[in-house]
Amino acid sequence: MEIFSFDQTEANQQKFQVREHLLDNLKKRFSLHGYQQIRTSTFEPYELYSNQIGTIPQASMIKVIDPSGKVLVLRPDATIPVTKEVAGKYDSFTGHIRYFYVLDVFRQSFYGNGGKERTQAGVECFGEKSAAIDAEVIALAIQTLQDIGATHFKIEIGHANFFKQLLAEIALPEEAMEQLKATIQAKNIADIGPLLESFAVDPSLVEKVSQIPFLYGHPKEVMERAQNVLVNEKMRAELNSLWDVYEMLCTYGVGEHIVFDLGLINHMNYYSDIIFQGFVEQVARPVLMGGRYDRLAEQFGEAIPAIGFASDVDALLAAAANDRAIARPADITVVYETSKLTQALALTSRLRDEGGYRTIAVEAKERTPVYSKHIIQLCAKENNWISGDTVKSFTAEEDIKHFLSHMNGQ
Amino acid sequence: MDQLTIALAKGRTAKQAIKLLQNADITFPDFHPSSRKLVFRNPENTVKLVFVKSVDVCTYVETGAADIGVVGKDNILEADADIYELLDLRLGKCKFCVAGPKNTPPLERVDQLTVASKYPRVAKQYFLKKGIPIETIKLNGSVELAPIIGMADVIVDIVETGNTIRENGLKIIADIKDISTRLIVNKASFATKTGSIQRIIDQIKSGLECSV
């Protein structure tokens, strides 16, 4: 009889295992921090999203029509339905709720490459607004990146309102304002001045707006430079609130991963305070995005402050690309000759249920595939324990326990 | 020190861009204008230079295949890529124009205006802003031919001197936007390699100021 290792390394299969492993770890991580998993419906009423001005462009949603003519969309974002669920469940919410989700989100096209589906794993923390909560959520985001083995990564922190305050001082037609935002987002310093000058904006304001793209980098330096662009006390307060979060993140010991980007814009208009996104070296897109959205629940009749983030699971996978050590499908293979069938099945079942070992029983053939490093061979004449180069014969089932305890000790 | 990849648009601005990098002490001794090589490294081996088709530079940078790109604003506008546009290199200056036959009537009076262009996105946006509905025809070269043979009413193209337009019996009807070569950066690279990228940009910037 020949035993050969059945190598289950078909690329897709392997990819799937790595992905599931990552998701398991994410779920474990989120629940360790007190978050409970929820799911929302894949189909949502079109109005749920179309009423949220400035979130998901209507043309990018995937719509279906139900028999009554009602338009539904495939969930293009998870935060809105999760918030709706929380707001709908409670009257005058005062508690503290932590939810996490692993859900697919759907758009006509992500990143313009035709992909219609992406898996997001995220958390939403409802009920309290404080620098401590903000820092805790961002620290959790960092933890998920450390969990995948990333060392070289950055979390960019900005504020959803900071430069909008500045823009509020400038009277621009809507179209020009959008163009200005896009220019700021691209840190396109060369085009900001000419754009504003063409609308005869006060030169001191032009100077301040032109500074925004430079408000990027080490939090301390950004804080200093940002003093020059403040136009009111609200901006100062917002800036200081970011600093409070940063100081707390330093206490978490993750300050080195933080950069401030006061020109950061998130396309989801529901963000009201701190916003952030995470980048890992060698991955071209943000691997996670999030922020505080204190006013979103008001749309569903409740005032509930909240902060959350969502990781793009496939981007995380790309970031964890070196981590390809895949477990084999089983811990133990029981190879039996026909006469030992009864014993083999009983043993297999005990190994699974009592020992918790992933076990597969296979009948000995001319060539017998095995799925694990450890093999228990039950032949008419003798029984063997095979593990790598070690082959030990045994008589009583008790001996297996000995081998296994040795194996666990490894 | 991080390894950086710079994608450079092949063509009219390549030589100037290389010179700009040289002024910033980033040299590529192997480079020669007539060389067919597409990848060059500096002697310190910290910078890899790749030559790509100009319309592809934004794609290289947006997907992270290159950290930095040097490319015309015309291609940036057409690509609509999610990137940082950190520096105006003031090279390859020209402008986007609408051009057509000398007898073209005012555009808002043409019904069914057909526009031929290498830049259909830019054309669409411009006419949308003007409130003129158009149909676009995407061409990859010799755009001036389109109105002459009646495939389109007008064209949207980049114009440097206007000679090509004039020699083909066309005239410039409207200016859309000034164009120059820009330095673009991948957002993730900027976050994770801030120091190295900032250093290169500062070097190029001081090189720019010297040359002015």
Coordinates of C-alpha atoms in Angstrom, one line a residue:
Chain A
M1 CA 0.0 0.0 0.0
E2 CA 1.3 3.4 -0.8
I3 CA 0.2 6.5 1.1
F4 CA 0.5 9.9 -0.6
S5 CA -0.3 13.3 0.7
F6 CA -3.3 14.7 -0.9
D7 CA -2.3 18.3 -1.4
Q8 CA -5.3 20.5 -1.6
T9 CA -3.6 23.6 -2.8
E10 CA -5.8 24.4 -5.7
A11 CA -5.5 28.2 -5.9
N12 CA -9.1 29.2 -5.5
Q13 CA -9.6 26.8 -2.7
Q14 CA -6.6 28.2 -1.0
K15 CA -7.6 31.7 -1.4
F16 CA -11.0 30.9 0.0
Q17 CA -9.4 29.3 3.1
V18 CA -7.2 32.3 3.7
R19 CA -10.2 34.6 3.4
E20 CA -12.3 32.6 5.8
H21 CA -9.4 32.5 8.2
L22 CA -9.1 36.3 8.0
L23 CA -12.8 36.7 8.6
D24 CA -12.7 34.4 11.6
N25 CA -9.9 36.4 13.1
L26 CA -11.7 39.7 12.4
K27 CA -14.9 38.4 14.1
K28 CA -12.9 37.1 17.0
R29 CA -11.1 40.5 17.3
F30 CA -14.4 42.4 17.2
S31 CA -16.1 40.2 19.8
L32 CA -13.0 40.5 22.1
H33 CA -13.8 44.2 22.2
G34 CA -17.4 43.7 23.1
Y35 CA -19.0 44.0 19.7
Q36 CA -21.9 41.6 18.7
Q37 CA -22.5 40.5 15.2
I38 CA -25.6 41.6 13.3
R39 CA -26.8 41.3 9.8
T40 CA -29.1 43.5 7.8
S41 CA -31.2 42.6 4.7
T42 CA -29.5 42.3 1.4
F43 CA -32.4 44.2 -0.2
E44 CA -33.3 47.6 1.1
P45 CA -35.9 50.2 -0.1
Y46 CA -34.4 52.5 -2.7
E47 CA -35.5 55.5 -0.6
L48 CA -33.4 54.5 2.4
Y49 CA -30.4 55.5 0.3
S50 CA -31.7 58.0 -2.1
N51 CA -33.0 60.2 0.8
Q52 CA -29.5 60.4 2.2
I53 CA -28.2 63.3 0.2
G54 CA -24.5 63.0 -0.6
T55 CA -23.9 59.4 0.3
I56 CA -24.1 56.9 -2.5
P57 CA -24.7 58.2 -6.1
Q58 CA -28.0 57.0 -7.3
A59 CA -26.5 55.7 -10.6
S60 CA -24.1 53.5 -8.7
M61 CA -26.8 51.5 -6.9
I62 CA -27.9 48.1 -8.1
K63 CA -31.7 48.3 -8.3
V64 CA -34.4 45.6 -8.6
I65 CA -38.1 46.0 -8.8
D66 CA -40.4 43.8 -6.8
P67 CA -43.8 42.6 -8.2
S68 CA -45.7 45.5 -6.6
G69 CA -43.5 47.9 -8.5
K70 CA -41.5 49.0 -5.5
V71 CA -37.8 49.7 -6.2
L72 CA -35.3 47.9 -4.0
V73 CA -31.5 48.2 -4.0
L74 CA -28.9 45.7 -3.1
R75 CA -27.3 47.1 0.1
P76 CA -24.7 49.5 -1.2
D77 CA -23.5 50.4 2.4
A78 CA -23.9 48.9 5.8
T79 CA -23.8 51.8 8.1
I80 CA -27.1 53.3 7.1
P81 CA -29.2 50.2 7.6
V82 CA -27.4 49.3 10.8
T83 CA -28.2 52.8 12.2
K84 CA -31.7 52.5 11.0
E85 CA -32.1 49.3 12.9
V86 CA -30.7 50.7 16.1
A87 CA -32.8 53.8 15.8
G88 CA -35.9 51.8 15.1
K89 CA -35.4 49.5 18.1
Y90 CA -35.2 52.0 20.8
D91 CA -37.3 54.9 22.1
S92 CA -35.1 57.7 23.5
F93 CA -31.9 55.7 23.3
T94 CA -29.6 56.3 26.2
G95 CA -27.5 53.1 26.3
H96 CA -24.4 52.0 24.7
I97 CA -24.5 49.5 21.9
R98 CA -21.7 47.8 19.9
Y99 CA -22.4 46.0 16.7
F100 CA -20.1 44.4 14.2
Y101 CA -21.0 43.0 10.8
V102 CA -19.5 41.1 7.9
L103 CA -21.6 41.9 4.9
D104 CA -21.4 42.2 1.2
V105 CA -22.0 45.6 -0.3
F106 CA -23.1 46.1 -3.9
R107 CA -22.5 48.8 -6.4
Q108 CA -22.6 49.0 -10.2
S109 CA -18.9 49.3 -10.2
F110 CA -16.2 49.6 -7.4
Y111 CA -13.1 51.5 -8.3
G112 CA -14.2 51.7 -11.9
N113 CA -13.1 48.1 -12.6
G114 CA -16.5 46.5 -13.0
G115 CA -16.5 44.6 -9.7
K116 CA -20.0 44.8 -8.3
E117 CA -19.5 43.2 -4.9
R118 CA -17.2 43.7 -2.0
T119 CA -17.2 42.3 1.5
Q120 CA -17.0 44.8 4.4
A121 CA -16.2 43.9 8.0
G122 CA -16.9 46.7 10.3
V123 CA -18.0 47.9 13.7
E124 CA -20.5 50.6 14.8
C125 CA -20.4 51.9 18.3
F126 CA -23.6 53.7 19.3
G127 CA -24.4 55.9 22.3
E128 CA -21.5 57.9 23.4
K129 CA -19.5 60.8 22.1
S130 CA -16.1 61.2 23.6
A131 CA -12.4 61.3 22.7
A132 CA -12.0 58.1 24.6
I133 CA -14.5 56.2 22.4
D134 CA -13.0 57.7 19.2
A135 CA -9.6 56.6 20.2
E136 CA -10.9 53.2 21.3
V137 CA -12.5 52.6 17.9
I138 CA -9.4 53.8 16.0
A139 CA -7.2 51.7 18.2
L140 CA -9.3 48.7 17.3
A141 CA -8.9 49.5 13.6
I142 CA -5.2 49.6 14.1
Q143 CA -5.4 46.3 16.0
T144 CA -7.1 44.6 13.0
L145 CA -4.1 45.7 10.8
Q146 CA -1.6 44.4 13.4
D147 CA -3.6 41.1 13.5
I148 CA -2.9 40.5 9.8
G149 CA 0.8 41.1 10.4
A150 CA 1.0 44.6 8.9
T151 CA 3.8 46.6 10.3
H152 CA 4.1 49.5 7.8
F153 CA 0.8 51.2 7.8
K154 CA -0.7 54.6 8.5
I155 CA -4.1 55.8 9.8
E156 CA -4.9 59.2 8.3
I157 CA -7.2 61.2 10.6
G158 CA -9.1 64.3 9.5
H159 CA -12.3 66.1 10.4
A160 CA -15.4 66.1 8.2
N161 CA -16.3 69.7 9.0
F162 CA -12.9 71.4 9.5
F163 CA -12.3 72.9 6.1
K164 CA -16.0 73.1 5.3
Q165 CA -16.1 75.9 7.9
L166 CA -13.4 77.7 5.9
L167 CA -15.3 77.1 2.6
A168 CA -18.5 78.4 4.3
E169 CA -16.7 81.8 4.4
I170 CA -16.4 81.8 0.6
A171 CA -19.4 82.4 -1.6
L172 CA -19.0 80.1 -4.6
P173 CA -21.5 78.7 -7.0
E174 CA -22.3 75.0 -6.2
E175 CA -20.4 73.7 -9.2
A176 CA -17.3 75.7 -8.4
M177 CA -17.5 74.5 -4.8
E178 CA -17.5 70.9 -5.9
Q179 CA -14.6 71.6 -8.1
L180 CA -12.8 73.3 -5.2
K181 CA -13.4 70.3 -3.0
A182 CA -12.1 67.9 -5.6
T183 CA -9.0 70.1 -6.0
I184 CA -8.4 70.1 -2.2
Q185 CA -8.9 66.4 -2.1
A186 CA -6.3 65.9 -4.9
K187 CA -4.0 68.3 -2.9
N188 CA -3.7 70.2 -6.1
I189 CA -2.1 73.3 -4.8
A190 CA -1.4 74.6 -8.3
D191 CA -5.1 74.9 -9.2
I192 CA -6.6 76.2 -6.0
G193 CA -5.4 79.7 -6.3
P194 CA -6.4 80.3 -9.9
L195 CA -9.8 78.8 -9.2
L196 CA -10.5 81.0 -6.3
E197 CA -9.1 84.1 -7.9
S198 CA -11.4 83.7 -10.8
F199 CA -14.3 84.2 -8.3
A200 CA -12.6 87.3 -6.7
V201 CA -12.3 85.6 -3.3
D202 CA -10.6 87.6 -0.6
P203 CA -6.8 87.0 -0.9
S204 CA -6.4 86.2 2.8
L205 CA -9.0 83.4 2.4
V206 CA -7.3 82.1 -0.8
E207 CA -4.1 81.9 1.2
K208 CA -5.8 80.0 4.0
V209 CA -7.6 77.5 1.6
S210 CA -4.3 77.0 -0.3
Q211 CA -2.7 75.9 3.0
I212 CA -5.2 73.0 3.5
P213 CA -3.3 70.5 1.3
F214 CA -0.2 71.1 3.4
L215 CA -2.0 70.2 6.6
Y216 CA -0.8 66.6 6.3
G217 CA 1.7 64.7 8.3
H218 CA 2.8 64.4 11.9
P219 CA -0.1 65.5 14.2
K220 CA 2.1 67.9 16.1
E221 CA 3.4 69.7 13.0
V222 CA -0.1 69.8 11.5
M223 CA -1.5 71.3 14.7
E224 CA 1.1 74.1 14.5
R225 CA 0.5 74.8 10.8
A226 CA -3.2 74.6 11.2
Q227 CA -3.3 77.6 13.6
N228 CA -2.8 79.9 10.6
V229 CA -6.0 78.8 8.8
L230 CA -8.5 79.0 11.7
V231 CA -11.3 81.5 11.0
N232 CA -13.5 80.8 14.0
E233 CA -13.7 79.2 17.4
K234 CA -15.5 76.1 16.1
M235 CA -12.5 75.2 13.9
R236 CA -10.2 75.6 16.9
A237 CA -12.5 73.3 18.9
E238 CA -12.6 70.7 16.2
L239 CA -8.8 70.8 15.8
N240 CA -8.4 70.4 19.5
S241 CA -10.8 67.5 19.6
L242 CA -8.6 65.7 17.1
W243 CA -5.6 66.3 19.2
D244 CA -7.3 64.8 22.2
V245 CA -8.0 61.6 20.3
Y246 CA -4.4 61.6 19.1
E247 CA -3.0 61.9 22.6
M248 CA -5.2 59.1 23.7
L249 CA -4.0 56.9 20.8
C250 CA -0.4 57.7 22.0
T251 CA -1.5 56.2 25.4
Y252 CA -2.6 53.1 23.5
G253 CA 1.0 53.0 22.1
V254 CA -0.1 53.4 18.5
G255 CA 0.8 57.1 18.0
E256 CA 3.5 56.3 15.5
H257 CA 0.9 55.1 13.0
I258 CA -1.2 58.3 13.0
V259 CA -1.0 61.1 10.6
F260 CA -3.3 64.1 10.4
D261 CA -4.8 65.0 7.1
L262 CA -7.1 68.0 7.4
G263 CA -7.8 67.9 3.7
L264 CA -9.3 64.5 4.0
I265 CA -12.8 64.1 2.5
N266 CA -15.0 61.1 2.8
H267 CA -17.7 60.7 0.1
M268 CA -20.2 59.7 2.7
N269 CA -21.8 62.9 3.7
Y270 CA -23.2 61.5 7.0
Y271 CA -19.8 61.9 8.8
S272 CA -20.0 64.8 11.2
D273 CA -16.8 64.8 13.2
I274 CA -13.6 62.8 13.1
I275 CA -13.0 60.7 10.0
F276 CA -10.1 58.3 9.3
Q277 CA -8.8 55.9 6.7
G278 CA -6.1 53.3 6.9
F279 CA -3.3 52.5 4.3
V280 CA -1.0 49.5 4.3
E281 CA 2.2 49.5 2.3
Q282 CA 1.9 47.9 -1.1
V283 CA -1.9 48.2 -1.2
A284 CA -3.1 51.0 -3.5
R285 CA -6.4 51.6 -1.8
P286 CA -7.5 52.4 1.7
V287 CA -8.0 49.1 3.6
L288 CA -10.4 50.7 6.0
M289 CA -12.5 53.8 6.4
G290 CA -14.6 55.2 9.1
G291 CA -15.6 58.1 11.2
R292 CA -18.1 59.6 13.6
Y293 CA -21.7 60.2 12.3
D294 CA -23.7 61.7 15.1
R295 CA -26.6 63.0 13.0
L296 CA -27.4 60.0 10.9
A297 CA -29.8 58.4 13.4
E298 CA -31.8 61.6 13.5
Q299 CA -33.1 60.8 10.0
F300 CA -34.7 57.7 11.6
G301 CA -36.2 59.7 14.5
E302 CA -33.6 59.2 17.2
A303 CA -30.5 61.3 18.3
I304 CA -27.8 58.7 18.7
P305 CA -24.1 59.6 18.5
A306 CA -22.1 56.9 16.8
I307 CA -18.7 56.1 15.4
G308 CA -17.6 53.2 13.3
F309 CA -15.4 51.9 10.5
A310 CA -15.5 49.3 7.8
S311 CA -12.6 47.3 6.5
D312 CA -12.5 46.2 2.9
V313 CA -11.9 42.5 3.3
D314 CA -10.3 42.0 -0.1
A315 CA -7.9 44.9 0.5
L316 CA -7.0 43.5 3.8
L317 CA -6.3 40.2 2.1
A318 CA -4.0 41.9 -0.3
A319 CA -2.3 43.5 2.7
A320 CA -1.9 40.1 4.3
A321 CA -0.6 38.6 1.1
N322 CA 2.5 37.0 2.6
D323 CA 0.5 35.1 5.1
R324 CA -0.1 32.0 3.0
A325 CA 0.4 29.3 5.6
I326 CA -2.6 27.2 5.1
A327 CA -3.7 24.5 7.5
R328 CA -4.4 21.2 5.9
P329 CA -8.0 20.2 5.8
A330 CA -7.6 17.6 8.7
D331 CA -5.5 16.9 11.7
I332 CA -5.7 13.1 11.5
T333 CA -6.4 10.6 8.7
V334 CA -7.5 7.2 9.8
V335 CA -6.5 4.7 7.1
Y336 CA -8.2 1.3 7.6
E337 CA -8.3 -2.1 6.0
T338 CA -11.8 -3.4 5.3
S339 CA -11.7 -5.8 8.2
K340 CA -11.2 -2.9 10.6
L341 CA -14.1 -0.8 9.4
T342 CA -16.1 -0.9 12.6
Q343 CA -13.2 0.0 14.8
A344 CA -12.1 2.8 12.4
L345 CA -15.5 4.5 12.3
A346 CA -15.8 4.4 16.0
L347 CA -12.3 5.7 16.5
T348 CA -12.9 8.5 14.0
S349 CA -16.1 9.6 15.7
R350 CA -14.4 9.6 19.1
L351 CA -11.4 11.6 17.8
R352 CA -13.8 14.2 16.4
D353 CA -16.3 14.4 19.2
E354 CA -14.1 13.8 22.3
G355 CA -10.8 15.0 21.1
G356 CA -12.0 17.8 18.8
Y357 CA -9.6 16.7 16.1
R358 CA -10.6 17.3 12.5
T359 CA -10.5 13.6 11.3
I360 CA -11.1 11.9 8.0
A361 CA -11.4 8.1 7.7
V362 CA -10.3 6.5 4.4
E363 CA -10.2 2.9 3.3
A364 CA -6.7 1.6 2.4
K365 CA -6.3 1.2 -1.3
E366 CA -3.4 0.7 -3.6
R367 CA -2.7 4.4 -3.3
T368 CA -4.4 6.0 -0.3
P369 CA -4.8 9.7 -0.2
V370 CA -4.2 11.3 3.3
Y371 CA -5.3 14.8 4.3
S372 CA -3.2 15.4 7.3
K373 CA 0.2 15.3 8.8
H374 CA -0.8 12.6 11.3
I375 CA -2.0 9.2 10.2
I376 CA -3.5 6.3 12.1
Q377 CA -3.2 3.1 10.2
L378 CA -5.5 0.2 11.2
C379 CA -4.4 -3.0 9.4
A380 CA -5.5 -6.6 10.0
K381 CA -2.1 -7.5 11.5
E382 CA -1.0 -4.3 13.2
N383 CA -1.8 -0.7 14.0
N384 CA 0.6 2.2 13.2
W385 CA 0.8 5.8 14.2
I386 CA 2.6 7.8 11.5
S387 CA 3.7 11.3 11.9
G388 CA 6.3 12.6 9.5
D389 CA 9.2 10.2 9.6
T390 CA 8.1 8.6 12.9
V391 CA 6.2 5.3 12.6
K392 CA 5.2 3.7 15.8
S393 CA 3.1 0.6 16.1
F394 CA 0.5 0.3 18.9
T395 CA -2.1 -2.1 20.1
A396 CA -4.5 -0.4 22.5
E397 CA -6.4 2.8 21.6
E398 CA -5.1 4.2 24.8
D399 CA -1.7 4.6 23.1
I400 CA -3.3 7.0 20.6
K401 CA -4.0 9.4 23.4
H402 CA -0.4 9.3 24.3
F403 CA 0.7 10.1 20.7
L404 CA -1.9 12.8 20.5
S405 CA -0.8 14.5 23.8
H406 CA 2.7 14.4 22.4
M407 CA 1.5 15.9 19.2
N408 CA -0.3 18.7 21.1
G409 CA 2.8 19.3 23.0
Q410 CA 4.6 20.2 19.8
Chain B
M1 CA 15.0 54.3 2.3
D2 CA 11.9 53.3 0.4
Q3 CA 12.0 52.2 -3.2
L4 CA 10.0 54.5 -5.4
T5 CA 8.6 53.9 -8.8
I6 CA 8.0 56.8 -11.1
A7 CA 5.9 56.4 -14.2
L8 CA 6.8 58.8 -17.0
A9 CA 4.7 59.6 -20.0
K10 CA 6.5 58.7 -23.2
G11 CA 6.6 61.4 -25.8
R12 CA 7.0 65.2 -26.0
T13 CA 7.6 66.0 -22.4
A14 CA 9.8 62.9 -21.4
K15 CA 13.1 64.6 -22.1
Q16 CA 12.2 67.7 -20.1
A17 CA 10.9 65.6 -17.3
I18 CA 14.1 63.6 -17.1
K19 CA 16.0 66.9 -17.0
L20 CA 13.8 68.0 -14.1
L21 CA 14.6 64.9 -12.2
Q22 CA 18.3 65.4 -13.0
N23 CA 18.1 68.9 -11.5
A24 CA 16.7 67.2 -8.4
D25 CA 19.7 64.9 -8.3
I26 CA 17.8 61.9 -9.5
T27 CA 19.9 60.7 -12.4
F28 CA 19.5 57.8 -14.9
P29 CA 22.9 57.4 -16.6
D30 CA 21.5 54.7 -18.9
F31 CA 18.9 57.0 -20.3
H32 CA 19.2 58.1 -23.8
P33 CA 16.4 59.7 -25.8
S34 CA 16.6 57.1 -28.6
S35 CA 16.8 54.2 -26.2
R36 CA 14.0 51.6 -26.5
K37 CA 14.4 50.6 -22.9
L38 CA 11.4 51.1 -20.7
V39 CA 12.8 50.7 -17.2
F40 CA 15.7 52.7 -15.7
R41 CA 17.2 52.8 -12.3
N42 CA 19.2 55.6 -10.6
P43 CA 22.7 54.6 -9.4
E44 CA 21.6 54.6 -5.7
N45 CA 18.8 52.1 -6.8
T46 CA 16.2 54.1 -4.8
V47 CA 14.2 55.2 -7.8
K48 CA 12.8 53.1 -10.6
L49 CA 11.7 54.9 -13.7
V50 CA 9.2 53.3 -16.1
F51 CA 8.1 54.7 -19.4
V52 CA 4.5 54.2 -20.2
K53 CA 2.0 55.5 -22.7
S54 CA 0.8 58.9 -21.5
V55 CA -2.9 57.8 -21.2
D56 CA -1.8 55.0 -18.9
V57 CA 0.2 57.0 -16.4
C58 CA -2.9 57.7 -14.2
T59 CA -3.8 54.1 -14.2
Y60 CA -0.3 53.0 -13.1
V61 CA -0.4 55.5 -10.2
E62 CA -4.0 54.9 -9.2
T63 CA -3.5 51.2 -9.0
G64 CA -0.2 51.6 -7.1
A65 CA 1.9 50.1 -9.8
A66 CA 3.8 53.4 -9.7
D67 CA 4.1 55.6 -6.6
I68 CA 4.6 58.8 -8.6
G69 CA 3.6 59.8 -12.1
V70 CA 4.6 62.6 -14.5
V71 CA 1.8 63.3 -16.9
G72 CA -0.2 66.1 -18.7
K73 CA -3.2 67.6 -17.0
D74 CA -5.2 66.6 -20.2
N75 CA -4.7 62.9 -19.3
I76 CA -5.5 63.5 -15.6
L77 CA -8.8 65.2 -16.5
E78 CA -9.8 62.4 -18.9
A79 CA -8.8 59.6 -16.5
D80 CA -10.7 61.1 -13.5
A81 CA -8.4 59.1 -11.2
D82 CA -8.4 59.2 -7.4
I83 CA -4.9 60.5 -6.9
Y84 CA -3.0 63.4 -5.4
E85 CA -1.9 66.0 -7.9
L86 CA 1.0 67.6 -5.9
L87 CA 3.0 69.7 -8.3
D88 CA 2.7 71.7 -11.5
L89 CA 5.9 71.1 -13.4
R90 CA 5.1 73.9 -15.8
L91 CA 6.2 71.8 -18.8
G92 CA 4.3 71.0 -22.0
K93 CA 2.0 73.9 -21.7
C94 CA -0.9 73.9 -24.0
K95 CA -4.7 74.2 -23.8
F96 CA -7.8 72.3 -24.4
C97 CA -9.8 73.9 -27.2
V98 CA -12.9 73.4 -29.2
A99 CA -12.1 73.7 -32.9
G100 CA -14.1 73.4 -36.1
P101 CA -14.4 74.5 -39.7
K102 CA -14.3 78.2 -40.3
N103 CA -18.0 78.4 -41.1
T104 CA -19.1 76.6 -37.9
P105 CA -22.3 78.4 -36.6
P106 CA -22.5 79.3 -32.9
L107 CA -22.5 75.9 -31.1
E108 CA -25.8 76.4 -29.2
R109 CA -27.6 76.8 -32.6
V110 CA -26.4 73.5 -34.0
D111 CA -28.8 70.7 -33.2
Q112 CA -27.3 67.3 -32.8
L113 CA -23.7 68.5 -32.2
T114 CA -21.2 65.7 -32.8
V115 CA -17.8 66.1 -31.1
A116 CA -14.8 64.0 -32.0
S117 CA -12.0 63.8 -29.4
K118 CA -9.3 61.8 -27.8
Y119 CA -10.9 63.2 -24.6
P120 CA -14.6 62.3 -24.7
R121 CA -14.9 62.8 -21.0
V122 CA -13.5 66.3 -21.0
A123 CA -15.7 67.1 -24.1
K124 CA -18.8 65.8 -22.4
Q125 CA -18.2 67.7 -19.2
Y126 CA -17.5 71.0 -21.0
F127 CA -20.6 70.9 -23.2
L128 CA -22.7 69.7 -20.3
K129 CA -21.7 72.8 -18.4
K130 CA -22.6 74.9 -21.4
G131 CA -26.0 73.1 -21.5
I132 CA -25.4 71.9 -25.0
P133 CA -26.3 68.2 -25.7
I134 CA -23.7 66.4 -27.7
E135 CA -22.7 63.1 -29.0
T136 CA -19.0 62.1 -28.7
I137 CA -16.9 60.1 -31.0
K138 CA -13.7 58.7 -29.5
L139 CA -10.7 58.9 -31.8
N140 CA -7.1 58.1 -31.0
G141 CA -5.3 60.4 -33.4
S142 CA -5.6 62.8 -36.4
V143 CA -8.7 64.2 -34.7
E144 CA -8.6 67.3 -37.1
L145 CA -9.7 65.0 -39.9
A146 CA -13.1 64.4 -38.3
P147 CA -14.8 67.7 -39.2
I148 CA -13.1 67.8 -42.6
I149 CA -14.6 64.6 -43.7
G150 CA -17.9 65.3 -42.0
M151 CA -17.7 62.7 -39.2
A152 CA -18.1 65.3 -36.6
D153 CA -19.1 69.0 -36.3
V154 CA -16.3 70.0 -34.1
I155 CA -13.3 68.6 -32.2
V156 CA -12.0 68.9 -28.6
D157 CA -8.2 68.6 -28.5
I158 CA -5.1 70.0 -26.9
V159 CA -3.6 72.8 -28.9
E160 CA 0.0 74.1 -28.4
T161 CA 0.7 76.5 -31.3
G162 CA -2.5 76.0 -33.3
N163 CA -0.5 75.2 -36.4
T164 CA -2.1 71.8 -37.0
I165 CA -5.6 73.3 -36.5
R166 CA -4.9 76.1 -39.1
E167 CA -3.1 73.9 -41.6
N168 CA -6.2 71.7 -41.7
G169 CA -8.5 74.6 -42.4
L170 CA -10.0 74.7 -38.9
K171 CA -10.2 77.5 -36.4
I172 CA -10.3 77.6 -32.6
I173 CA -13.9 78.2 -31.5
A174 CA -13.4 78.2 -27.7
D175 CA -10.7 77.7 -25.1
I176 CA -11.6 75.2 -22.4
K177 CA -8.7 75.0 -20.0
D178 CA -5.0 75.5 -19.7
I179 CA -2.9 72.3 -19.6
S180 CA 0.6 71.6 -18.2
T181 CA 2.5 68.6 -16.9
R182 CA 1.8 67.6 -13.4
L183 CA 3.3 65.3 -10.8
I184 CA 0.8 62.9 -9.4
V185 CA 1.1 60.5 -6.4
N186 CA -0.7 57.4 -5.3
K187 CA -2.7 58.1 -2.1
A188 CA -1.5 55.0 -0.3
S189 CA 2.1 55.6 -1.3
F190 CA 1.8 59.1 0.0
A191 CA 0.6 57.8 3.4
T192 CA 3.1 55.0 3.8
K193 CA 6.2 56.6 2.1
T194 CA 5.5 60.2 3.0
G195 CA 9.2 61.0 3.8
S196 CA 10.7 59.7 0.6
I197 CA 8.0 61.2 -1.6
Q198 CA 8.1 64.6 0.1
R199 CA 11.9 64.6 -0.3
I200 CA 11.6 64.0 -4.0
I201 CA 9.0 66.6 -4.4
D202 CA 11.0 69.2 -2.5
Q203 CA 14.0 68.4 -4.6
I204 CA 12.1 68.8 -7.8
K205 CA 10.5 72.0 -6.5
S206 CA 13.8 73.6 -5.8
G207 CA 15.0 72.4 -9.2
L208 CA 12.0 74.1 -10.7
E209 CA 12.7 77.3 -9.0
C210 CA 16.3 77.3 -10.1
S211 CA 15.4 76.8 -13.7
V212 CA 12.9 79.7 -13.7

